[in-house]
CSV table of C-alpha atoms in Angstrom, one decimal:
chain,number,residue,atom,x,y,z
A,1140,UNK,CA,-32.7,-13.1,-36.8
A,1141,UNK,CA,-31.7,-16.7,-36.8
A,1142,UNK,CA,-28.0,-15.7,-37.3
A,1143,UNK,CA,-28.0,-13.1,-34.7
A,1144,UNK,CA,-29.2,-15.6,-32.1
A,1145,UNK,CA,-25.8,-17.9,-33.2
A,1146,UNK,CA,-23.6,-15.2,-32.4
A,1147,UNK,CA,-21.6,-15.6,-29.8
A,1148,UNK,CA,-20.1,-12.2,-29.5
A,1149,UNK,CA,-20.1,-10.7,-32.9
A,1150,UNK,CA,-23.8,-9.2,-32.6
A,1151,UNK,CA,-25.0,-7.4,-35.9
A,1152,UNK,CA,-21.5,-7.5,-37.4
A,1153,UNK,CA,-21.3,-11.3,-37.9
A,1154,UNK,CA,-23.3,-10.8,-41.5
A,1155,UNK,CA,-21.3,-8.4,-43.0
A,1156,UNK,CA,-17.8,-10.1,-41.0
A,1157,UNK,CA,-19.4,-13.3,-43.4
A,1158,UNK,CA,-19.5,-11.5,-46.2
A,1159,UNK,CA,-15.9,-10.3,-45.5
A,1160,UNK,CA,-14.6,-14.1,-45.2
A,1161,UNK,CA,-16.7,-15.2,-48.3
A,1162,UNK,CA,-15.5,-12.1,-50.5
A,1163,UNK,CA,-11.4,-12.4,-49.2
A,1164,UNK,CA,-11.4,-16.4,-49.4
A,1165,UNK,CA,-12.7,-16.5,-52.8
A,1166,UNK,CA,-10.3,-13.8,-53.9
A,1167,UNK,CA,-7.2,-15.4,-52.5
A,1168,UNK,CA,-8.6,-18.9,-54.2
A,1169,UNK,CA,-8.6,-17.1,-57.6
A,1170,UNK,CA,-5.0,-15.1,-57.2
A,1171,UNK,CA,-3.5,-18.9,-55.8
A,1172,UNK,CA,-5.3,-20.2,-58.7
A,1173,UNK,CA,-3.8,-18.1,-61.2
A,1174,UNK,CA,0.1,-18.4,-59.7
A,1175,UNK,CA,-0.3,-22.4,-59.4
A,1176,UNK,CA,-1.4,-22.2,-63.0
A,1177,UNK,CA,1.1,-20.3,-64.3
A,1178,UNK,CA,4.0,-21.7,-62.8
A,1179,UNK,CA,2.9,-25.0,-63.6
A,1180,UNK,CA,2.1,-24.0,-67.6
A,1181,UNK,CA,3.1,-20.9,-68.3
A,1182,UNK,CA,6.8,-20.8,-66.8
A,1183,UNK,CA,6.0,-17.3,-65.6
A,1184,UNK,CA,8.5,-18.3,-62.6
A,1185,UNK,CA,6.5,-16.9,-59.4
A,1186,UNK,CA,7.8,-18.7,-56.5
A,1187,UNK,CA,6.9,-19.3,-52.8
A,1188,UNK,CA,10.6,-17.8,-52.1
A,1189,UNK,CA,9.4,-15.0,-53.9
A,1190,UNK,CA,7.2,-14.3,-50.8
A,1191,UNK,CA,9.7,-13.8,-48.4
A,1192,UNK,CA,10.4,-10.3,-50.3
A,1193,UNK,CA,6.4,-9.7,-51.4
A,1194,UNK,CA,7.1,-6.2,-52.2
A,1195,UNK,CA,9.3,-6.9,-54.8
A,1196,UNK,CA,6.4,-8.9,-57.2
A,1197,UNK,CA,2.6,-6.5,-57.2
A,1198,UNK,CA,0.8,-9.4,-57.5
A,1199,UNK,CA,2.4,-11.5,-54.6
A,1200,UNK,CA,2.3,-8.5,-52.4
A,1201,UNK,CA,-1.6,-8.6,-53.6
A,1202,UNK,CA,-1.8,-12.2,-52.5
A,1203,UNK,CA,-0.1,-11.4,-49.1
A,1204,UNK,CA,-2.3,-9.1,-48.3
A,1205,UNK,CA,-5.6,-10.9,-49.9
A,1206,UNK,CA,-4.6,-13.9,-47.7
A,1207,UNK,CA,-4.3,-11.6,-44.5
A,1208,UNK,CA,-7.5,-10.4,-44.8
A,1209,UNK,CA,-9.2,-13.8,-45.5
A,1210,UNK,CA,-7.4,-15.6,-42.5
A,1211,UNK,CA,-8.3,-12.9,-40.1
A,1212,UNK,CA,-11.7,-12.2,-41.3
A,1213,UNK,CA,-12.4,-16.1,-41.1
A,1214,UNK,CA,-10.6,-16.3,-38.0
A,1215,UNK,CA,-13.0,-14.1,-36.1
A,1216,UNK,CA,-16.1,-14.8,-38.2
A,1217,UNK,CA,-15.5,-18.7,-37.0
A,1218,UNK,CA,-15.2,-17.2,-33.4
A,1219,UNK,CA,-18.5,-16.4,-33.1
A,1220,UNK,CA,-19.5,-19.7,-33.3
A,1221,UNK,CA,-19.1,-22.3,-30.5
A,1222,UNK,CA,-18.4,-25.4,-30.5
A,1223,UNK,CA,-20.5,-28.7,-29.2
A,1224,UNK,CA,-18.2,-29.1,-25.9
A,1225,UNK,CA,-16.9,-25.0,-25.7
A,1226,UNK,CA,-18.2,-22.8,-22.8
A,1227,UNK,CA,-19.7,-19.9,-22.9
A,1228,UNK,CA,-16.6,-17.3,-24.1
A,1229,UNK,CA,-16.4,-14.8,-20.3
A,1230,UNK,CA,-14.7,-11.4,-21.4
A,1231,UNK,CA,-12.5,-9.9,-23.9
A,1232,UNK,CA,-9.9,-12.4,-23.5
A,1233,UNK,CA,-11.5,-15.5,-23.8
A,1234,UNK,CA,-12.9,-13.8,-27.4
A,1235,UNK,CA,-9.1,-13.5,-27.9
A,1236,UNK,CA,-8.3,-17.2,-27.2
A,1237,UNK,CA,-11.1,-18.0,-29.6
A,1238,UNK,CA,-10.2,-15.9,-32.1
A,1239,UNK,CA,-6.5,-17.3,-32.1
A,1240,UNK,CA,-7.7,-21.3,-32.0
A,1241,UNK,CA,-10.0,-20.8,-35.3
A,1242,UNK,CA,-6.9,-19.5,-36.8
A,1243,UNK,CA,-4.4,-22.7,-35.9
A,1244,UNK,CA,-7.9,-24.6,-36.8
A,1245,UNK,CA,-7.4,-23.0,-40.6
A,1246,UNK,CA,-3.4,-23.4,-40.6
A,1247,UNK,CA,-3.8,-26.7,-39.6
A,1248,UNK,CA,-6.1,-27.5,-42.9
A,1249,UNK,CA,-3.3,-25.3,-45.0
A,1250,UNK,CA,-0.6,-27.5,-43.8
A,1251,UNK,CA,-2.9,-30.5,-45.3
A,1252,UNK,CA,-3.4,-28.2,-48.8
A,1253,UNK,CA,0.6,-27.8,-49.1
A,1254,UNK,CA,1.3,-31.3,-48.3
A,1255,UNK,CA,-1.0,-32.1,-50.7
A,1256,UNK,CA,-0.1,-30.0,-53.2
A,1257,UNK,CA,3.7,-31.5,-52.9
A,1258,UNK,CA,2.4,-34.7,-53.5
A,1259,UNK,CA,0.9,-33.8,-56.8
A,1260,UNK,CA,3.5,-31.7,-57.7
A,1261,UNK,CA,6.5,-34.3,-57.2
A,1262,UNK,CA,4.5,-37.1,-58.3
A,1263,UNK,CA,2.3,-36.0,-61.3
A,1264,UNK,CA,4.0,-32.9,-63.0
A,1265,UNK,CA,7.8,-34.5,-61.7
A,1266,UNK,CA,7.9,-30.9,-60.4
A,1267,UNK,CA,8.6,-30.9,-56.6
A,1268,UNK,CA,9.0,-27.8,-54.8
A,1269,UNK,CA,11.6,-26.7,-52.3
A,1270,UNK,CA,9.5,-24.8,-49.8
A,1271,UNK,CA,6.8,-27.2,-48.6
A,1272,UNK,CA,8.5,-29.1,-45.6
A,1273,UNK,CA,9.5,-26.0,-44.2
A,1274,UNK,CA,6.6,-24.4,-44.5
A,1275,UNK,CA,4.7,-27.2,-43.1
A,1276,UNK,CA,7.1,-26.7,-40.6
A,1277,UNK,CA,7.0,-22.9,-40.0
A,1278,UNK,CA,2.7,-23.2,-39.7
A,1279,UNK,CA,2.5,-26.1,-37.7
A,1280,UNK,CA,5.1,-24.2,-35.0
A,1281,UNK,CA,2.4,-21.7,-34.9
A,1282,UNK,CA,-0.3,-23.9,-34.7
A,1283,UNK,CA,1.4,-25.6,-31.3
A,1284,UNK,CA,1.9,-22.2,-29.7
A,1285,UNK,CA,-2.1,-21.5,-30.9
A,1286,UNK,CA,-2.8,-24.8,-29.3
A,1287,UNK,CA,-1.3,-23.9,-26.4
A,1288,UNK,CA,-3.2,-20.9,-25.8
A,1289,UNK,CA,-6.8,-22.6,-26.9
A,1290,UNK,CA,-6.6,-25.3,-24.1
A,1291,UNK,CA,-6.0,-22.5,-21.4
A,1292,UNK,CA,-9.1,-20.7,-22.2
A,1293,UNK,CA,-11.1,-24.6,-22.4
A,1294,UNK,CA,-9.6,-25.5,-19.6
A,1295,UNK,CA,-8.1,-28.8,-21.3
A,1296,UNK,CA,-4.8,-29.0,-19.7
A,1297,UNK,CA,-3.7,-31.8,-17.5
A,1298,UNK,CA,-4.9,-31.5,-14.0
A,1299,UNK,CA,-5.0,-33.9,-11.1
A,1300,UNK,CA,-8.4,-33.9,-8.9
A,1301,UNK,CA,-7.2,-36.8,-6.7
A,1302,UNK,CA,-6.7,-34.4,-3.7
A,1303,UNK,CA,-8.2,-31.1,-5.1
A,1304,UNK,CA,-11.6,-32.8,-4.4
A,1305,UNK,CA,-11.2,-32.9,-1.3
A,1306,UNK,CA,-10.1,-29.6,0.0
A,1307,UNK,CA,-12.6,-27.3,1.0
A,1308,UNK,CA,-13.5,-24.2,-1.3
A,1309,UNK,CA,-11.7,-21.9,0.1
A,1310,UNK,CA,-8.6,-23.8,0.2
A,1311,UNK,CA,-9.3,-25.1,-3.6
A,1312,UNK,CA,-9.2,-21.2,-4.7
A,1313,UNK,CA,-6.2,-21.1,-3.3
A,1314,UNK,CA,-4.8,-23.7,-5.1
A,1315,UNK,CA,-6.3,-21.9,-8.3
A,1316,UNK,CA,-4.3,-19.1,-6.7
A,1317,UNK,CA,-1.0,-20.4,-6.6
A,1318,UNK,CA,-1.8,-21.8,-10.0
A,1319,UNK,CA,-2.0,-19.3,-11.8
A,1320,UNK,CA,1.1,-17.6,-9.8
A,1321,UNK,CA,3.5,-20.0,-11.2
A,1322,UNK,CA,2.0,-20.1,-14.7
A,1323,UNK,CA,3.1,-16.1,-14.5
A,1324,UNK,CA,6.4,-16.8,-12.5
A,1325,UNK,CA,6.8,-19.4,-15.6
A,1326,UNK,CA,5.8,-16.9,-18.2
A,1327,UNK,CA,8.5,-14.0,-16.5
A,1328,UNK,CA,11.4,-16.5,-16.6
A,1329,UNK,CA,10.6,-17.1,-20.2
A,1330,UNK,CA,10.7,-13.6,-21.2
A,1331,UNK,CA,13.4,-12.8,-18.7
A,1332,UNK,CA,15.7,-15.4,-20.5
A,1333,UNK,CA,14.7,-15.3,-23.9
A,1334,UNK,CA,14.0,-11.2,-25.0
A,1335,UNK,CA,17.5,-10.4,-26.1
A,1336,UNK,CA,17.6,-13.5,-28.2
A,1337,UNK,CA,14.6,-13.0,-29.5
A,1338,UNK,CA,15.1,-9.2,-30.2
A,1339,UNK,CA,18.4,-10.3,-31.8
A,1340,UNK,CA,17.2,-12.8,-34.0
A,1341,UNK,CA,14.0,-10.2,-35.6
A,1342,UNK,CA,16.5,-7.6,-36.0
A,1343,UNK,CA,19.3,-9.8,-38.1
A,1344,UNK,CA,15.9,-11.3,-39.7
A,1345,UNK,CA,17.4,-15.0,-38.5
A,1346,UNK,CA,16.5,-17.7,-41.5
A,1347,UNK,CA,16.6,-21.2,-41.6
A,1348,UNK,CA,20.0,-21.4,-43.6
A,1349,UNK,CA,17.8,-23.9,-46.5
A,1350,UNK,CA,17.7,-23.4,-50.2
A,1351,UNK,CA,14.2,-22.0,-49.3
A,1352,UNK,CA,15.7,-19.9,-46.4
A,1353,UNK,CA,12.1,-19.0,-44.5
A,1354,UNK,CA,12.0,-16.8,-41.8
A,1355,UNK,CA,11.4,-19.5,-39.1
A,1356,UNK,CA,13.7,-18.7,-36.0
A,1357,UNK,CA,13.4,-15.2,-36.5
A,1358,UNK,CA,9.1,-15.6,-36.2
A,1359,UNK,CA,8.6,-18.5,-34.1
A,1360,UNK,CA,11.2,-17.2,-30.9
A,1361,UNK,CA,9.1,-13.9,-30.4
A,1362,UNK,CA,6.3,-15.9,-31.0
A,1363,UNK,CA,6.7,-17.9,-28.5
A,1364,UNK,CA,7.0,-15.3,-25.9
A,1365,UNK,CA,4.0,-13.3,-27.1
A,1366,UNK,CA,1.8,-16.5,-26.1
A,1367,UNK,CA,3.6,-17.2,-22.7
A,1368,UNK,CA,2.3,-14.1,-21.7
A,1369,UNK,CA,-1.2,-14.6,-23.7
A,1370,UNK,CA,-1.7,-17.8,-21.6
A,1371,UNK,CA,-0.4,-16.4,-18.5
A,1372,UNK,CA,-3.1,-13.7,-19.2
A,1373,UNK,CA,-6.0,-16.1,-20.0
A,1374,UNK,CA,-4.9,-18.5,-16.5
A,1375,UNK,CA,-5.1,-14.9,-14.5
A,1376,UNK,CA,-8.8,-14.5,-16.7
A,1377,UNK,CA,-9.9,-18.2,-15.9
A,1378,UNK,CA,-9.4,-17.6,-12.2
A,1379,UNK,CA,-11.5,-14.0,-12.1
A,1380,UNK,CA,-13.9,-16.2,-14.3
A,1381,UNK,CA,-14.1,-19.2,-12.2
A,1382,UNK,CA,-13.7,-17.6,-8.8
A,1383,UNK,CA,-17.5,-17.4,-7.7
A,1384,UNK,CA,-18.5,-20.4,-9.6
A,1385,UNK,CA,-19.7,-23.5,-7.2
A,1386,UNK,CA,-16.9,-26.4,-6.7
A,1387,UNK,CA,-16.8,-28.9,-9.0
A,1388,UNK,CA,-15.9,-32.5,-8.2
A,1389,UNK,CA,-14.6,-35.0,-11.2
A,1390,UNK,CA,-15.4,-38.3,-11.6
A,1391,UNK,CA,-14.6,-40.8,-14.2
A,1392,UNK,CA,-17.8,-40.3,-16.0
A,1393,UNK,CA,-16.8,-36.4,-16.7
A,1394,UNK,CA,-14.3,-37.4,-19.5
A,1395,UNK,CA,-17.2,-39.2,-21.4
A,1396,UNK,CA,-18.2,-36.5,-24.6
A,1397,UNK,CA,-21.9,-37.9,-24.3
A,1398,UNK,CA,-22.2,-35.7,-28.0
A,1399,UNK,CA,-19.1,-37.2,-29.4
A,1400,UNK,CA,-20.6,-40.7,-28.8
A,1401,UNK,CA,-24.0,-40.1,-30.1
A,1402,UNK,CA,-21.9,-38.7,-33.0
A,1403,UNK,CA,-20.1,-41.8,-33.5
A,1404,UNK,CA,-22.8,-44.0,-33.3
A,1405,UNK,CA,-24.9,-42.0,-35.7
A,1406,UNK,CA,-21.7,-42.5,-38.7
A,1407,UNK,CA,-22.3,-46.2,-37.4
A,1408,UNK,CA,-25.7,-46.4,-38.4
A,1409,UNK,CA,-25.1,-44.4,-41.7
C-alpha cells in the first residue's frame, strides 16, 4: 500500500517493474562478472570491441541484451519516483522526460564504473584497455543530450525575470508564446540542416577511426536531432501545462533549496 502511494505514475506495475530492475541488474552483474574475470585470468579473449558486432559472440549478444533490459527497466522503475525539488510529472511527456533523465542519471555512474575500472586495470593488473576513453566519451555525449531534455521538463534553463515580472499575464503568456515558437523554429533549422548528414553517417555506420573504432558519430548525430525535437516537444508541453497556472514572480530567495541546506547542515552535524 505504502509503495503504491510512492508511485508517481507507475500505479500497480511499479512492484513487479522492481522486480524487473532487481532480476536484469543482478543478471547483467553476474554475466559482467564472469567476462572481467575471464579476460583478466582465463585469457578467454572477450573484448569490449567485440561488442560492436554482439551477434557474432552468444554470450555478448546475451549481455547486450541483459544490459538493455536492466537500463530500461531501472530507467522507468526510478521514474516513478520524484525527487525532493521535482514537480509533479503533467502528461505523457513529462513521464517521458523522466524516464530519459534516470537513464543519463545511471550512464553517468557507468561512466564512473569504466573509469574506474581503467584505473585498476592499467595500474594493478598492467593491463589497460583501449576502449574506456572513448566510451566515456560515447555515454557522456548521451548523457548531455539527456541533460538537455531533463532541464526542459524542470524548468531549469536560464531565464531572465528582470522584465518578465513586470508585464501583465496576458502579455507574460505571450512571451511563453514566442518562447516556445523559437525553441521549435530552433529545433526545424536543426533537422532542416542536419538530416542528410545524419542519415548518411547511420547508413555508412560512421566510426571514430580509433584502434577501438566505436560507433560515436554515427549515434550521437541522429541523436542529437531526436532530442531537438523531444525538447521542442516538452517546451510546447510546459506551456499547455503552465498556461492556466497563476503568475509567478522571482526573487532572490527562490534559488535558495531550503531541503538542500537542511541537508547540508544535517552531514554537518553528523
Amino acid at each position: 500500500m505504502t509503495d503504491k502511494a510512492e508511485s508517481v505514475w507507475l500505479g500497480r506495475m511499479r512492484q513487479p517493474m522492481r522486480i524487473i530492475t532487481i532480476a536484469s541488474s543482478m543478471a547483467l552483474a553476474a554475466l559482467v562478472a564472469w567476462l572481467i574475470f575471464g579476460r583478466l585470468f582465463l585469457g578467454t579473449g572477450i573484448s569490449l570491441k567485440q561488442f560492436l558486432s554482439p551477434t557474432a559472440t552468444p554470450i555478448v549478444l546475451v549481455t547486450m541484451i541483459t544490459g538493455t533490459i536492466a537500463l530500461v527497466s531501472a530507467s522507468v522503475y526510478l521514474s516513478d519516483r520524484r525527487g525532493m525539488i521535482e514537480p509533479q510529472p503533467d502528461g505523457f511527456f513529462d513521464v517521458v522526460s523522466l524516464i530519459i533523465s534516470r537513464l543519463a542519471m545511471i550512464l553517468t555512474a557507468v561512466i564512473v564504473l569504466v573509469m574506474f575500472y581503467e584505473v585498476v586495470s592499467r595500474y594493478v593488473f598492467v593491463k589497460p584497455t583501449l576502449w574506456a576513453n572513448e566510451l566515456s566519451l560515447w555515454i557522456a555525449g548521451f548523457v548531455f543530450l539527456f541533460a538537455g531534455l531533463y532541464a526542459m521538463q524542470q524548468r531549469s534553463h536560464i531565464r531572465i525575470y528582470v522584465v518578465y515580472d513586470l508585464f501583465p499575464r496576458w502579455l507574460q503568456k505571450f512571451a511563453d508564446v514566442l518562447t516556445v515558437c523559437l525553441i521549435w523554429a530552433f529545433a526545424f533549422m536543426l533537422i532542416w540542416g542536419g538530416y542528410n548528414e545524419s542519415r548518411d553517417k547511420i547508413l555508412r555506420w560512421e566510426t571514430f577511426g580509433t584502434a577501438w573504432d566505436p560507433p560515436i558519430p554515427a549515434t550521437i548525430k541522429p541523436a542529437i536531432l531526436i532530442l531537438a525535437v523531444l525538447v521542442a516537444i516538452q517546451a510546447l508541453s510546459n506551456l499547455i501545462a503552465d498556461w492556466n497556472k497563476m503568475p509567478e514572480h522571482h526573487s532572490p530567495l527562490d534559488e535558495i533549496d531550503a531541503s538542500e541546506i537542511e541537508i547540508i547542515r544535517q552531514s554537518l552535524k553528523d
